XYZ file of C-alpha atoms in Angstrom:
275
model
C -11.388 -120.454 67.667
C -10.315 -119.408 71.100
C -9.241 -122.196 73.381
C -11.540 -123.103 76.428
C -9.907 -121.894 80.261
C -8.752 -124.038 82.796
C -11.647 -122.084 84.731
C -14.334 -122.928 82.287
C -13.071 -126.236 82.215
C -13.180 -126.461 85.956
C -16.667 -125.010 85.944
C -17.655 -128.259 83.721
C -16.190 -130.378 85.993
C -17.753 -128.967 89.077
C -21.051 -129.284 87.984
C -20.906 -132.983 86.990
C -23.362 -135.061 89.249
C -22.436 -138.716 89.134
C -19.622 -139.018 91.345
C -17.403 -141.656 89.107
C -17.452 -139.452 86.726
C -16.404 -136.312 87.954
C -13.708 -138.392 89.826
C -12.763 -138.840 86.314
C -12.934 -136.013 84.802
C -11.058 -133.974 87.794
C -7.943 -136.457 86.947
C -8.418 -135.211 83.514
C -8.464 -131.443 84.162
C -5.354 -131.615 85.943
C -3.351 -133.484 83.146
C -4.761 -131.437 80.373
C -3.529 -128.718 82.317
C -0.211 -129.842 83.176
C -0.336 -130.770 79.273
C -0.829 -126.763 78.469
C -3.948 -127.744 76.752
C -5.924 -125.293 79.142
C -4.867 -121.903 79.655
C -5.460 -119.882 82.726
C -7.138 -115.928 81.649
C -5.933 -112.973 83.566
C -9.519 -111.627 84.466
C -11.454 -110.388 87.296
C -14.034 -112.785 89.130
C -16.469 -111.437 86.487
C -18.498 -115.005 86.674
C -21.443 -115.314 89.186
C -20.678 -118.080 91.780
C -21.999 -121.082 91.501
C -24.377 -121.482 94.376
C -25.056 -125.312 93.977
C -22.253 -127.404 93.099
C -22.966 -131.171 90.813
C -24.329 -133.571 93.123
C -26.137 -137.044 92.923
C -29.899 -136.907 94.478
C -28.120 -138.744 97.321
C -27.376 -138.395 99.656
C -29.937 -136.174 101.818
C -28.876 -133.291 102.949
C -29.659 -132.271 106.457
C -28.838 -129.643 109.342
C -25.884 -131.141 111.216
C -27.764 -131.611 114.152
C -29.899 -134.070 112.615
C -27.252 -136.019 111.048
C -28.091 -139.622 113.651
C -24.886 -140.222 115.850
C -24.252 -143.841 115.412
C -21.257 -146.186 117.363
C -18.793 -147.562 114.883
C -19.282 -151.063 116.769
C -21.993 -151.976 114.606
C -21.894 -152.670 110.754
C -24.286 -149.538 109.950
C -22.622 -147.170 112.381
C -19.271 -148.153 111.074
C -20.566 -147.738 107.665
C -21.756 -144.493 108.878
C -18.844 -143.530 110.241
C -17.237 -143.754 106.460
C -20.194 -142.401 104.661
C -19.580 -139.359 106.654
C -15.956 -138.932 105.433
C -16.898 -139.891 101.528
C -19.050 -137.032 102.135
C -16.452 -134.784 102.845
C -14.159 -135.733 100.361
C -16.514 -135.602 97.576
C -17.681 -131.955 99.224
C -13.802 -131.279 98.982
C -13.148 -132.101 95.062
C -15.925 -129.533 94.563
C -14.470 -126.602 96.694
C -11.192 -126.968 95.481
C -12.553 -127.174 91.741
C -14.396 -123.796 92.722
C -11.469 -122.159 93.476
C -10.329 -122.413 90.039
C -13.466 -121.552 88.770
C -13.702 -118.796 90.483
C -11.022 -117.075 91.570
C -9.607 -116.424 88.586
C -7.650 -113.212 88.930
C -4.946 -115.310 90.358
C -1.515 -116.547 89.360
C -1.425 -119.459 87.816
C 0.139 -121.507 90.739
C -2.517 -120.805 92.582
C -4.691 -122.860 90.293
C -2.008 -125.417 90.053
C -2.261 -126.120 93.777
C -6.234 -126.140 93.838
C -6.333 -128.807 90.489
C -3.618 -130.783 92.320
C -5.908 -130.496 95.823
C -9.266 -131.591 93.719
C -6.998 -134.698 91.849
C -6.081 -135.652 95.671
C -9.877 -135.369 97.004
C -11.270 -137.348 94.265
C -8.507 -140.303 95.250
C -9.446 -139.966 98.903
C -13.144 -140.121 97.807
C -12.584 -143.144 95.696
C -10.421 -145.253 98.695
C -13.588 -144.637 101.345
C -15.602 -145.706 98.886
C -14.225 -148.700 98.245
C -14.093 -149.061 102.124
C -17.411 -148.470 102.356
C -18.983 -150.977 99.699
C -16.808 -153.583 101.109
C -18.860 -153.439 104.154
C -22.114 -154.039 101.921
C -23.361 -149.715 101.886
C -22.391 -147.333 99.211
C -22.097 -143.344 99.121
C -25.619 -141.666 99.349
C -27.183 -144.509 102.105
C -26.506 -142.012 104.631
C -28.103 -138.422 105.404
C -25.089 -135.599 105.041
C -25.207 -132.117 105.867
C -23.737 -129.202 103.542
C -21.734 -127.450 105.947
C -18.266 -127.518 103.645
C -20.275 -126.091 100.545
C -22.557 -123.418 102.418
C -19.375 -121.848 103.038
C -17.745 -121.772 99.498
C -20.780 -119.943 98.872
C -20.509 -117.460 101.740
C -16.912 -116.852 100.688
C -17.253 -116.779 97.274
C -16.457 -112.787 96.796
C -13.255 -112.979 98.218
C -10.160 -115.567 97.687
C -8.679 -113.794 101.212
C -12.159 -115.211 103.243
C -12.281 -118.550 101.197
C -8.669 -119.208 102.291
C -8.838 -118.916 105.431
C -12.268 -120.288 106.687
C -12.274 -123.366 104.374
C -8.838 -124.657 104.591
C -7.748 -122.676 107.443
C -10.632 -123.527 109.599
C -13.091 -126.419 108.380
C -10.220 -128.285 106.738
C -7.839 -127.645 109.355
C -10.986 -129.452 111.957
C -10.499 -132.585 109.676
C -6.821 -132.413 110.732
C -8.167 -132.672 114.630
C -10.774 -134.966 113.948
C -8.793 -137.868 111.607
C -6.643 -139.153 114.992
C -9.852 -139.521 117.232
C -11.599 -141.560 114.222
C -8.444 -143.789 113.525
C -8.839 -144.853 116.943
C -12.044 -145.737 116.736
C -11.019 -147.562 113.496
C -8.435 -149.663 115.024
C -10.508 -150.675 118.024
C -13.344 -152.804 115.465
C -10.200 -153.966 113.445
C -10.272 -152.246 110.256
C -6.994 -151.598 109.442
C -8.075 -151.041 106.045
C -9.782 -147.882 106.739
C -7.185 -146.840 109.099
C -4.865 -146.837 106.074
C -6.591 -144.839 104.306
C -6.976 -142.373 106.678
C -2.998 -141.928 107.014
C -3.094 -141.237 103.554
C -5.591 -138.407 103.616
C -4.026 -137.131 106.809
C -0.570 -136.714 105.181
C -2.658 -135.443 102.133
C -5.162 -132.960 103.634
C -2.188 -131.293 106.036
C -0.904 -130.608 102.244
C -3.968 -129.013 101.331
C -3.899 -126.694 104.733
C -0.791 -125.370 103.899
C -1.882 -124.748 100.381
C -4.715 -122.739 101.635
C -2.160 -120.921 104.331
C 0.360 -119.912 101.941
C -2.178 -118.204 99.852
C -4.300 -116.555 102.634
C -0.793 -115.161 103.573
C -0.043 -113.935 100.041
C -3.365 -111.888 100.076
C -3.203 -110.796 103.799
C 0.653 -109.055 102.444
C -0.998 -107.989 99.594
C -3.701 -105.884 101.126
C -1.363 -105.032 104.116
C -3.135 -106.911 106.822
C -1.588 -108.924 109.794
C -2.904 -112.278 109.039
C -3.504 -113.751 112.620
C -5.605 -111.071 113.565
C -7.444 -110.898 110.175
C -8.342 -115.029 110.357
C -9.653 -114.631 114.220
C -11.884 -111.211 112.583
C -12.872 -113.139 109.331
C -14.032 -116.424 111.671
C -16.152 -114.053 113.865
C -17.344 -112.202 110.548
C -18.341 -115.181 109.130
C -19.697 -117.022 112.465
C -17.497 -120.117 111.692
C -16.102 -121.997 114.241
C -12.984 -121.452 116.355
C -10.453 -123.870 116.798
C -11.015 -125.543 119.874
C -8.658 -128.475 121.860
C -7.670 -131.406 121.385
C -5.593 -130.361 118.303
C -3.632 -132.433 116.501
C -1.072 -130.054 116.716
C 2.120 -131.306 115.057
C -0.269 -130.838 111.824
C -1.711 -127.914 112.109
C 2.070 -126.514 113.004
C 3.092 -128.227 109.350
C 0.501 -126.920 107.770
C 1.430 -123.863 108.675
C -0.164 -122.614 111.866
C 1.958 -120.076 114.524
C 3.132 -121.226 117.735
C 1.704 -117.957 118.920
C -1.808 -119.353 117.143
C -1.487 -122.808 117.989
C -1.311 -121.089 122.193
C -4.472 -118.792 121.094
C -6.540 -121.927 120.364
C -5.513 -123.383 123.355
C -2.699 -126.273 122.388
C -0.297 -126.984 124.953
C 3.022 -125.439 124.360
C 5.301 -128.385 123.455
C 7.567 -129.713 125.435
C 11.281 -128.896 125.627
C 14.144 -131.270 126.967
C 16.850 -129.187 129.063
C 20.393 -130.276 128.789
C 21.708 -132.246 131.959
């Protein structure tokens, strides 16, 4: 009896709902693939993409724009304020599972790196959880909008476009975003939740670079110049530019060109002359 893929196997996980579970079950996939229980198959991307990924029934899902803008000084908008990264966390273990399932074709590091990403996402989802039922909420109280997923789906013929406009650009925002909401953190007091966010910082500037060294592998490949393919692909795909303030000591180790970092509009840094 032929032995099941790490891609089918991904595919299973993916599509769990209850989000304990696939937590779970993600931790699983990667050590029954580290284990050589799961083999990866040299094939095309003959499977059709999966075009809604396992969910609970909450939370709801709304245009961003109506996603309510709430201050973290109160209990509800802090809780808010963590709902809305659980959200993207839990969005995250799915992409990165999809990558396996999907993009199949490629070496086996490249799975390596996504299983290892989706292990990572699944702790991050689990330590803003906690966060968030200590303050008396849980994940699905909130409206959430499905920015992150709509565009695995829009990408989802091509590893080169996936690369760069999920990690590249939507995870790479998270890298901006995470100082701004620290602060805000730290000025109610929740130190907690402001140690968790280091963690997922120093995690998620991982999982840019992941996403850059392999959007650079298939720009060489094909024989493109990669900066000027990422600015084409974002205006292809009407995703968002990177726009100041950048946190831009991560995007730089996460792999992002001084001549880039410029382009979006970060200040060159700052050099000491001799005396």
């Amino acid at each position: 009896m032929r032995s099941r893929s790490v891609h089918q196997a991904a595919l299973d996980v993916l599509m769990r709902v209850e989000p304990d579970d696939k937590c779970r079950a993600t931790d699983a996939l990667l050590a029954d693939w580290r284990a050589g229980v799961l083999p990866a198959v040299p094939a095309g991307n003959d499977t059709e993409a999966v075009r809604e990924a396992g969910r609970p029934p909450r939370p709801e899902l709304v245009p961003p724009q109506q996603v309510p803008l709430r201050k973290a000084g109160s209990v509800e908008g802090h809780a808010a304020l963590l709902h809305a990264i659980a959200h993207i966390e839990f969005n995250a273990i799915n992409l990165a599972l999809d990558c396996v399932h999907r993009f199949r074709a490629l070496p086996a590091d490249f799975h390596d790196g996504w299983l290892v990403v989706a292990a990572e996402e699944a702790y991050h989802f689990r330590l803003v959880r906690e966060r968030l039922r200590s303050l008396g909420f849980d994940y699905g109280d909130f409206p959430a909008h499905n920015g992150l997923w709509e565009m695995a789906c829009k990408t989802a013929d091509d590893p080169l476009a996936r690369m760069a406009l999920v990690p590249r650009v939507l995870e790479a925002r998270g890298l901006d975003a995470t100082p701004p909401i620290m602060a805000k953190l730290r000025a109610i007091g929740d130190r907690d939740s402001v140690a968790v966010l280091e963690i997922i910082l120093r995690d998620e500037i991982g999982h840019v670079a992941l996403g850059d060294r392999w959007f650079r592998i298939l720009c060489a490949e094909r024989g493109l110049e990669p900066e000027a393919t990422y600015l084409k692909l974002i205006d292809a795909f009407d995703a968002p530019r990177p726009r100041p303030p950048l946190h831009v000591e991560a995007r730089r180790a996460a792999g992002f060109s001084e001549a880039e970092l410029a382009g979006f509009g970060a200040k060159a840094p700052s050099v000491t002359r001799p005396q």
